[in-house]
Amino acid sequence: MKRVYLLLTLLTSFTFGCYEVQRHYIINPDGSGKVLIDAKLSSLMGDDPGKAAREAVKGILKETRGVEAWSDVDFSALEDGRVQFKGTAYFKDVSRIKLQNLDDFRVSLDHESGGGLVIRIDQEQKAKKKEKARQSTMQEQRSRYQQMKPMLAAMLATMKSELTFQFPGTVVYAVNLKPVSGYYGLRFDGTALMAAVDALMQNDEWLQRRIQQNLDIQDDSPLGEDINERLFGQKGPIEVRLAGPFQDLFNYSSEVEKARNGYETMLERIGLADLVPPKMATGGGFRSLRVVKVMLNNMEDPDYGAFGTDQVYQVSLLGELPGAVLKVKEGMLERAVADNGSDLLPESEWERQVYANLSNRKTHVLMDVRLRIPGPGVNGIREIAGHLQYEVSQRSRVYRSPLVDFAANAQLGFLNSAVSKVLPGSWDGEGSEVYLQIGSSAESVKAVRLFDAANVSIETNAFSASDESGAEKQCSAYFTVNKPLPRKGYVEVELYDDVQKFVIPFQIGNLDLLGNLTR
């Protein structure tokens, strides 16, 4: 089953979730542009179709790469279990865009020395690096394919894909692109794709060539020029060559600015307000505060070490902060009074310290507050009060390295920072793992970006940063790159600047011993 899913992914570049997709690209001469998307995606319905649709769309908006702004996004849960998604994505460089769960092709633009433009639509999947294995026979390859074919056919039966373009110049010639809906483009469905693979699997020359290249039908995509010939009519790449005069098809800067200005309003309109970046706090008290957990351990172990002797009464408070914060520091419990007036404040200062954890969006905090074990006659808590400290920043500053050698543990030239380690291969043999040492605390790091020697952005996965033990203002950042790193390039680190510190008081009371409000 797993290998069937793998082959389907290789065939379509989908996560076998996009059954119908239409994309209309409008491209300017410099490679900037926009793509209008109309797609129906499969979704795990569960008990809440609306929630499943929201999660699918959130994945598209959060995980798509190379997009500078979104506009006109809308979605709905369809009766057949799919999600209808519509939206317009703006990109600075068409060669860098990767639409999450919506791509079965990658578009690239190149400038020719004579002044022309070449736009290529690439569906070729690179074979993963693997150890040399015994070459299988054509009979074995065909037998494996026949075992997978029924499920592949069922999954591909309803798949439809359409790709159209508005070009910024005159088409000199086009390969495997034809008039579609008044534009140049291509269109195919899963049935045609299945028939093309069927035909190739019966072609002895094609199959033998793949076997000699150590390619297996279960693991390696059959896409390429032979598939193009059967799907689109010509054996060769999918590309178009353009001649001038070239002109912008729309004002990219003004449309992107308008889309950015309306982004938060759009997200709120379609019910995805949780994607709106939270605003930084500027002081004030908790918006809400409640008890979410109570822990009591009052065991006195007569045989020390047999059962444990840790006596503790701990109340965990969940508070909504007045906005997002960078960091919450330890606070202090100041008052703890039982309903009968007895003191619940721990004797030692160490036990009165309040330890807090931030939520992922850094808008909520979970505080663990230790109290004395309640004595006889105590039925509740009159008051728990104390304070926390937090840090915020309204600005950031970008630090950029000179051209560095990624393989040489190079110094970055700012903040006593260095590239501590670059591993040229990750788990699949194709990517890279990058470790940076940055002369700042982890909470101060807003973003880390990589560029090649030509100053072209390198797509990276989300990074994680953690403070190094025993080192003041020194952290390690780690992230992965889904391809081998170039020999040289640039590192850009964005740090929060002008950090401010605030003290926020907390107070809650009239509780029973389980943390429930009594009035």
Short mmCIF file of N, CA and C in Angstrom, two decimals, residues 406 419 421-428 430-436 450 477-485:
data_model
loop_
_atom_site.label_atom_id
_atom_site.label_comp_id
_atom_site.label_asym_id
_atom_site.label_seq_id
_atom_site.Cartn_x
_atom_site.Cartn_y
_atom_site.Cartn_z
N PHE A 406 30.18 27.83 2.86
CA PHE A 406 29.33 27.05 3.75
C PHE A 406 30.06 25.81 4.29
N VAL A 419 28.94 29.84 11.04
CA VAL A 419 28.31 28.63 10.56
C VAL A 419 29.01 27.49 11.27
N LYS A 421 28.17 24.20 11.48
CA LYS A 421 28.22 22.91 10.79
C LYS A 421 27.24 22.91 9.62
N VAL A 422 27.65 22.36 8.52
CA VAL A 422 26.76 22.12 7.39
C VAL A 422 26.94 20.69 6.95
N LEU A 423 25.88 19.89 7.03
CA LEU A 423 25.94 18.51 6.58
C LEU A 423 25.40 18.45 5.15
N PRO A 424 26.22 18.00 4.20
CA PRO A 424 25.80 18.06 2.80
C PRO A 424 24.67 17.11 2.44
N GLY A 425 24.38 16.13 3.27
CA GLY A 425 23.30 15.20 2.95
C GLY A 425 22.40 14.98 4.14
N SER A 426 21.10 14.93 3.91
CA SER A 426 20.16 14.65 4.98
C SER A 426 19.67 13.23 4.82
N TRP A 427 18.51 12.90 5.45
CA TRP A 427 18.05 11.53 5.49
C TRP A 427 17.77 10.92 4.12
N ASP A 428 17.42 11.74 3.10
CA ASP A 428 17.12 11.18 1.79
C ASP A 428 18.28 11.32 0.81
N GLU A 430 19.54 13.95 -0.45
CA GLU A 430 19.43 15.04 -1.40
C GLU A 430 19.46 16.41 -0.74
N GLY A 431 19.12 16.51 0.52
CA GLY A 431 19.03 17.79 1.19
C GLY A 431 20.26 18.10 2.01
N SER A 432 20.13 19.15 2.82
CA SER A 432 21.23 19.58 3.68
C SER A 432 20.69 19.96 5.04
N GLU A 433 21.51 19.77 6.05
CA GLU A 433 21.21 20.21 7.40
C GLU A 433 22.18 21.33 7.75
N VAL A 434 21.68 22.40 8.33
CA VAL A 434 22.48 23.57 8.59
C VAL A 434 22.41 23.91 10.08
N TYR A 435 23.56 24.13 10.68
CA TYR A 435 23.65 24.56 12.08
C TYR A 435 24.35 25.91 12.11
N LEU A 436 23.76 26.86 12.79
CA LEU A 436 24.37 28.18 12.95
C LEU A 436 24.56 28.48 14.42
N LEU A 450 18.82 32.08 3.92
CA LEU A 450 20.02 31.74 3.17
C LEU A 450 19.89 32.20 1.72
N ALA A 477 21.01 27.62 16.00
CA ALA A 477 19.85 27.52 15.12
C ALA A 477 20.05 26.35 14.17
N TYR A 478 18.98 25.61 13.94
CA TYR A 478 19.05 24.42 13.09
C TYR A 478 17.88 24.44 12.12
N PHE A 479 18.12 24.12 10.87
CA PHE A 479 17.05 23.96 9.90
C PHE A 479 17.54 23.08 8.75
N THR A 480 16.64 22.70 7.88
CA THR A 480 16.99 21.83 6.76
C THR A 480 16.67 22.52 5.44
N VAL A 481 17.40 22.10 4.42
CA VAL A 481 17.22 22.59 3.06
C VAL A 481 16.97 21.37 2.18
N ASN A 482 15.95 21.44 1.34
CA ASN A 482 15.55 20.26 0.58
C ASN A 482 16.36 20.04 -0.69
N LYS A 483 17.61 20.46 -0.67
CA LYS A 483 18.52 20.19 -1.79
C LYS A 483 19.93 20.46 -1.29
N PRO A 484 20.94 19.98 -2.00
CA PRO A 484 22.32 20.26 -1.57
C PRO A 484 22.59 21.77 -1.58
N LEU A 485 23.30 22.23 -0.56
CA LEU A 485 23.66 23.64 -0.50
C LEU A 485 24.75 23.96 -1.52
#
